Amino acid sequence: MGADVSRRGFLGGVGAVSAGAALGGLAGAAGRAEAAEALGDGTPQGGEPQDGAPDAAAAGERVGPDDPRYQTLSQGFNQRWTSEPRYIELIRDELSAVAAVDRVLAAGLRPTVRGGGHCYEDFVENTGGAILDLSLMRGVRAGADKYLRPAYVVEGGATNWDVYTTLFREFGRTVPAGSCYSVGAGGHICGGGYGLLSRRHGLTVDHLVQVDMVTVRNGFAQVVRAHRADPPGSDTAELFWAHTGGGGGNFGLILRYYFADTIPEPPAQVWLGSAAFPWDGLTEADFGRLVRNYGAFFAAHSSPGEEVYQGLFTLLKLSHRAAGELAVTCQWDGADPTPLDAFFRTLEEGLSVRSTVPTRSLAGPALPFPEKRRRMPWLQATQTLNGSGPNQRGKYKSAYHRKPFTDAEIAACWRWLTTDVPGADMSQTLLQVDSYGCRVNAVEPSATAVPQRDSILKLQYQTYWTDPAEDDLHLAYLCDFYRDVYAATGGVPEVSDAAHDRGTDGCYVNYPDVDLGLATDPSPAYPRLYYKDGYPRLQQVKRTWDPHNVFHHGQSVQLPAAP
């Protein structure tokens, strides 16, 4: 069958950050009867809902304002985001997930879904509505997809750490996903997903074969299974494609992800290396040299056919001078560290300043700055490089770079990283420049909903603080910093196309930024910057699977204009 849809019989959990608008009368007998007619022919199959409220026995556990858990469960990982929902429902299984969605629709409430709680913007917060909390649904297991092919199954409420530890300890496998252990798989995967193994193994979604989810296509909640092998152009094939980078909160509630049984084996051991570059004594010329060296290295070593450095992933952390130093951290999965030596020599070539700390002994001339290095088991290294950090207030921006930084971009970075902000603690403000490319760039842009398939660097602008009184200072600073770096392309990392090679290629949907516009704006920039030419296709998926715009948020995929 091209599609399998039912109301019961699954094991998974809902994932992704999502929001819904109340349907009221759409959950009536007419919509249910329409869906119930389609049986056994590859079209969506309706269940057997009863009139009135869903069976209370199918519900999860509700947490209301009088419950001591309420404040914690109504707040995201980012402490900027809190709300006062009517209740939070702790969903335990698929049955309660379906019932919960039917319940909020019947009650006229707006549902939003919290998996890992790491949404960078307030797309989950829901004053007056209902938050569906999926953190109890975190299973990871071996199983089979709908075509009875072996697969690894990840429930939507699992975290990256759940995924890594279970796949590794039970099966000796992994997926190339993010380094932050507490990020929820439900939202991370459907946005594309990348991490420390992506240069060798591609994006997380490059290994995805099926998504199970709850939709409200016909006015009530029902479960759909969408597979990579479904007939091309079919509704479910398009729904699957939309979940290979289309982002969370657009089409329904993700229950489970299925990965091919060919997902990679992680390396037994990896090298971790790092070097720090103190701001004290660092000149603008040396800063520029460091950033140019880094960009030039990955311009030379990020093609799909790269033979030596596919196993090198690096994070250049250009921290504000209030932090005291810049740093680069890397993971190298080869047994021979010689290529790692060559990377650090290239990075530090031509720097005029030198460290007062003796360098690690290397063949050849001493490095200007000390490099620390150790070899350790892969899972321990993954835990060591975890970047989740403490719960704080934060703001983020992103960019894909297809080429090294221009002189103007480097000058803007220097300018803002050396600018003090009176009244704000800038010690946790940075521009993180991740290596990208290699096997990520081996996939055609239209094969998944991630269209950025020829970049060499992926950037995340970040600032963190704890005092709410500093909110406006941090937000204005990061906005101005970003706008200045991309002044030549209208203040954003504009997409490149056949006619315009801008050196940049838009933004990452999993690092959402409301400064790129909202769905309510007349001409928001986010559809172009996140999705490029794939946005109209996503809109058609929206029309098919969520025609009443139940699932929406500030930057969701919008229904196409009426023909």
Short mmCIF file of C-alpha atoms in Angstrom, two decimals, residues 262-476:
data_model
loop_
_atom_site.label_atom_id
_atom_site.label_comp_id
_atom_site.label_asym_id
_atom_site.label_seq_id
_atom_site.Cartn_x
_atom_site.Cartn_y
_atom_site.Cartn_z
CA THR A 262 22.58 0.56 6.76
CA ILE A 263 23.15 3.50 9.11
CA PRO A 264 26.86 3.81 9.84
CA GLU A 265 28.96 2.16 12.47
CA PRO A 266 30.70 4.89 14.48
CA PRO A 267 34.49 4.88 14.66
CA ALA A 268 35.87 2.91 17.58
CA GLN A 269 38.01 5.88 18.61
CA VAL A 270 38.48 9.49 17.54
CA TRP A 271 41.01 12.21 18.13
CA LEU A 272 39.81 15.38 19.82
CA GLY A 273 41.99 18.42 19.28
CA SER A 274 41.71 22.05 20.29
CA ALA A 275 43.63 25.30 20.27
CA ALA A 276 42.91 28.61 21.96
CA PHE A 277 43.84 32.07 20.70
CA PRO A 278 43.82 34.69 23.49
CA TRP A 279 42.29 38.04 22.63
CA ASP A 280 45.05 39.72 24.60
CA GLY A 281 47.55 40.87 21.97
CA LEU A 282 45.50 39.62 19.01
CA THR A 283 45.58 42.14 16.17
CA GLU A 284 42.96 42.66 13.51
CA ALA A 285 45.45 41.36 10.97
CA ASP A 286 45.95 38.12 12.92
CA PHE A 287 42.20 37.72 13.39
CA GLY A 288 41.71 38.08 9.65
CA ARG A 289 44.52 35.65 8.89
CA LEU A 290 43.01 33.03 11.21
CA VAL A 291 39.54 33.30 9.67
CA ARG A 292 40.92 33.29 6.12
CA ASN A 293 43.07 30.23 6.81
CA TYR A 294 40.08 28.37 8.17
CA GLY A 295 37.86 29.22 5.20
CA ALA A 296 40.55 28.43 2.65
CA PHE A 297 41.19 25.01 4.19
CA PHE A 298 37.56 23.95 3.91
CA ALA A 299 37.18 25.46 0.45
CA ALA A 300 39.91 23.02 -0.57
CA HIS A 301 38.64 20.00 1.39
CA SER A 302 34.83 19.91 1.27
CA SER A 303 33.95 18.39 -2.10
CA PRO A 304 31.86 15.19 -2.19
CA GLY A 305 34.91 13.29 -3.39
CA GLU A 306 37.28 14.57 -0.69
CA GLU A 307 39.65 11.69 0.07
CA VAL A 308 41.57 12.77 3.17
CA TYR A 309 39.43 15.04 5.36
CA GLN A 310 35.91 13.57 5.26
CA GLY A 311 36.50 12.44 8.84
CA LEU A 312 37.42 15.91 10.14
CA PHE A 313 34.73 18.05 11.72
CA THR A 314 35.69 21.36 13.29
CA LEU A 315 34.07 24.18 15.25
CA LEU A 316 35.76 27.59 15.09
CA LYS A 317 34.39 29.62 17.98
CA LEU A 318 34.86 33.32 17.33
CA SER A 319 33.92 34.52 20.79
CA HIS A 320 33.44 38.11 21.85
CA ARG A 321 36.58 39.52 23.41
CA ALA A 322 34.80 39.52 26.78
CA ALA A 323 35.26 35.74 26.74
CA GLY A 324 39.03 36.16 26.70
CA GLU A 325 39.86 33.89 23.77
CA LEU A 326 38.92 32.41 20.43
CA ALA A 327 39.10 28.65 20.01
CA VAL A 328 38.89 25.83 17.52
CA THR A 329 37.79 22.32 18.45
CA CYS A 330 37.89 19.34 16.13
CA GLN A 331 37.06 15.65 15.89
CA TRP A 332 39.16 13.45 13.61
CA ASP A 333 38.08 9.86 13.08
CA GLY A 334 41.33 8.55 11.56
CA ALA A 335 43.87 6.47 13.47
CA ASP A 336 46.79 8.46 12.07
CA PRO A 337 46.85 12.02 13.49
CA THR A 338 49.14 13.35 10.76
CA PRO A 339 46.29 15.01 8.80
CA LEU A 340 45.24 16.70 12.03
CA ASP A 341 48.75 18.10 12.37
CA ALA A 342 48.48 19.49 8.86
CA PHE A 343 45.12 21.12 9.62
CA PHE A 344 46.47 22.98 12.66
CA ARG A 345 49.56 24.10 10.77
CA THR A 346 47.39 25.51 7.99
CA LEU A 347 45.11 27.21 10.49
CA GLU A 348 47.95 28.98 12.29
CA GLU A 349 50.10 29.77 9.27
CA GLY A 350 51.20 33.40 9.09
CA LEU A 351 50.02 34.47 12.55
CA SER A 352 52.38 37.06 13.99
CA VAL A 353 51.37 36.65 17.63
CA ARG A 354 52.64 33.67 19.57
CA SER A 355 51.57 31.90 22.71
CA THR A 356 53.70 31.91 25.82
CA VAL A 357 52.66 28.29 26.49
CA PRO A 358 54.92 25.60 24.98
CA THR A 359 53.28 23.79 22.09
CA ARG A 360 52.68 20.07 21.98
CA SER A 361 55.63 18.34 20.36
CA LEU A 362 55.07 17.94 16.63
CA ALA A 363 57.27 17.08 13.72
CA GLY A 364 58.37 20.33 12.14
CA PRO A 365 58.30 23.91 13.46
CA ALA A 366 56.45 24.69 16.65
CA LEU A 367 52.91 25.98 16.30
CA PRO A 368 52.21 29.57 17.39
CA PHE A 369 49.60 28.33 19.87
CA PRO A 370 49.44 25.15 21.95
CA GLU A 371 47.21 22.41 20.65
CA LYS A 372 45.67 19.99 23.12
CA ARG A 373 44.85 16.54 21.84
CA ARG A 374 43.67 13.18 23.07
CA ARG A 375 42.33 9.97 21.59
CA MET A 376 39.25 8.46 23.17
CA PRO A 377 36.30 6.12 22.47
CA TRP A 378 33.72 7.63 20.13
CA LEU A 379 30.77 7.65 22.54
CA GLN A 380 32.86 9.32 25.25
CA ALA A 381 34.09 11.88 22.75
CA THR A 382 30.49 12.59 21.72
CA GLN A 383 29.60 13.23 25.33
CA THR A 384 32.70 15.39 25.81
CA LEU A 385 31.80 17.63 22.88
CA ASN A 386 28.19 18.07 23.99
CA GLY A 387 27.27 21.72 23.66
CA SER A 388 23.84 21.94 25.28
CA GLY A 389 25.06 24.05 28.18
CA PRO A 390 22.93 25.33 31.06
CA ASN A 391 19.41 26.67 30.81
CA GLN A 392 19.75 30.37 29.99
CA ARG A 393 18.23 33.03 27.81
CA GLY A 394 19.47 32.93 24.23
CA LYS A 395 19.20 34.31 20.71
CA TYR A 396 20.51 32.72 17.51
CA LYS A 397 21.02 33.33 13.80
CA SER A 398 22.43 31.13 11.05
CA ALA A 399 24.02 31.12 7.62
CA TYR A 400 25.32 28.74 4.97
CA HIS A 401 28.57 29.81 3.29
CA ARG A 402 29.56 28.37 -0.07
CA LYS A 403 32.86 30.23 -0.07
CA PRO A 404 35.34 31.55 2.51
CA PHE A 405 34.57 34.84 4.27
CA THR A 406 35.07 38.00 2.25
CA ASP A 407 37.28 40.80 3.54
CA ALA A 408 34.19 42.88 4.33
CA GLU A 409 32.62 40.03 6.29
CA ILE A 410 35.80 39.50 8.29
CA ALA A 411 36.05 43.22 9.05
CA ALA A 412 32.46 43.22 10.31
CA CYS A 413 33.13 40.21 12.54
CA TRP A 414 36.16 41.93 14.06
CA ARG A 415 34.20 45.12 14.56
CA TRP A 416 31.35 43.47 16.46
CA LEU A 417 33.39 40.96 18.42
CA THR A 418 35.43 43.86 19.82
CA THR A 419 32.42 46.09 20.53
CA ASP A 420 31.45 46.42 24.19
CA VAL A 421 27.78 46.66 25.16
CA PRO A 422 27.41 48.64 28.40
CA GLY A 423 25.05 46.87 30.78
CA ALA A 424 25.29 43.46 29.07
CA ASP A 425 27.46 40.45 29.85
CA MET A 426 28.96 39.51 26.47
CA SER A 427 31.18 36.69 27.70
CA GLN A 428 28.87 34.08 26.12
CA THR A 429 28.47 35.75 22.75
CA LEU A 430 30.08 34.13 19.73
CA LEU A 431 29.97 33.24 16.07
CA GLN A 432 30.49 29.49 15.69
CA VAL A 433 31.73 28.42 12.26
CA ASP A 434 31.27 24.68 11.65
CA SER A 435 32.91 22.73 8.86
CA TYR A 436 30.40 21.36 6.39
CA GLY A 437 30.26 19.72 2.97
CA CYS A 438 31.87 16.47 1.76
CA ARG A 439 29.16 13.75 1.78
CA VAL A 440 26.52 16.36 2.68
CA ASN A 441 27.18 17.80 -0.76
CA ALA A 442 26.88 14.43 -2.53
CA VAL A 443 23.06 14.66 -2.52
CA GLU A 444 21.05 16.56 -5.12
CA PRO A 445 19.36 19.69 -3.70
CA SER A 446 15.88 18.48 -4.63
CA ALA A 447 16.32 14.95 -3.25
CA THR A 448 15.43 16.19 0.24
CA ALA A 449 13.81 19.35 1.55
CA VAL A 450 17.29 20.61 2.52
CA PRO A 451 18.31 22.58 -0.61
CA GLN A 452 21.72 23.79 0.63
CA ARG A 453 23.95 21.08 -0.81
CA ASP A 454 27.12 22.84 -1.89
CA SER A 455 28.18 24.80 1.20
CA ILE A 456 31.55 24.46 2.93
CA LEU A 457 30.73 26.22 6.23
CA LYS A 458 27.64 26.43 8.43
CA LEU A 459 27.40 29.33 10.87
CA GLN A 460 25.53 29.91 14.09
CA TYR A 461 25.51 33.36 15.68
CA GLN A 462 24.79 32.95 19.40
CA THR A 463 24.42 35.04 22.53
CA TYR A 464 23.45 33.86 26.03
CA TRP A 465 22.59 35.67 29.24
CA THR A 466 20.56 35.18 32.42
CA ASP A 467 19.19 38.60 33.39
CA PRO A 468 15.90 39.52 31.63
CA ALA A 469 16.90 43.17 31.92
CA GLU A 470 19.58 42.48 29.28
CA ASP A 471 17.15 41.11 26.68
CA ASP A 472 16.96 44.15 24.44
CA LEU A 473 20.72 44.71 24.55
CA HIS A 474 21.55 41.19 23.39
CA LEU A 475 18.83 41.09 20.77
CA ALA A 476 19.83 44.42 19.24
#
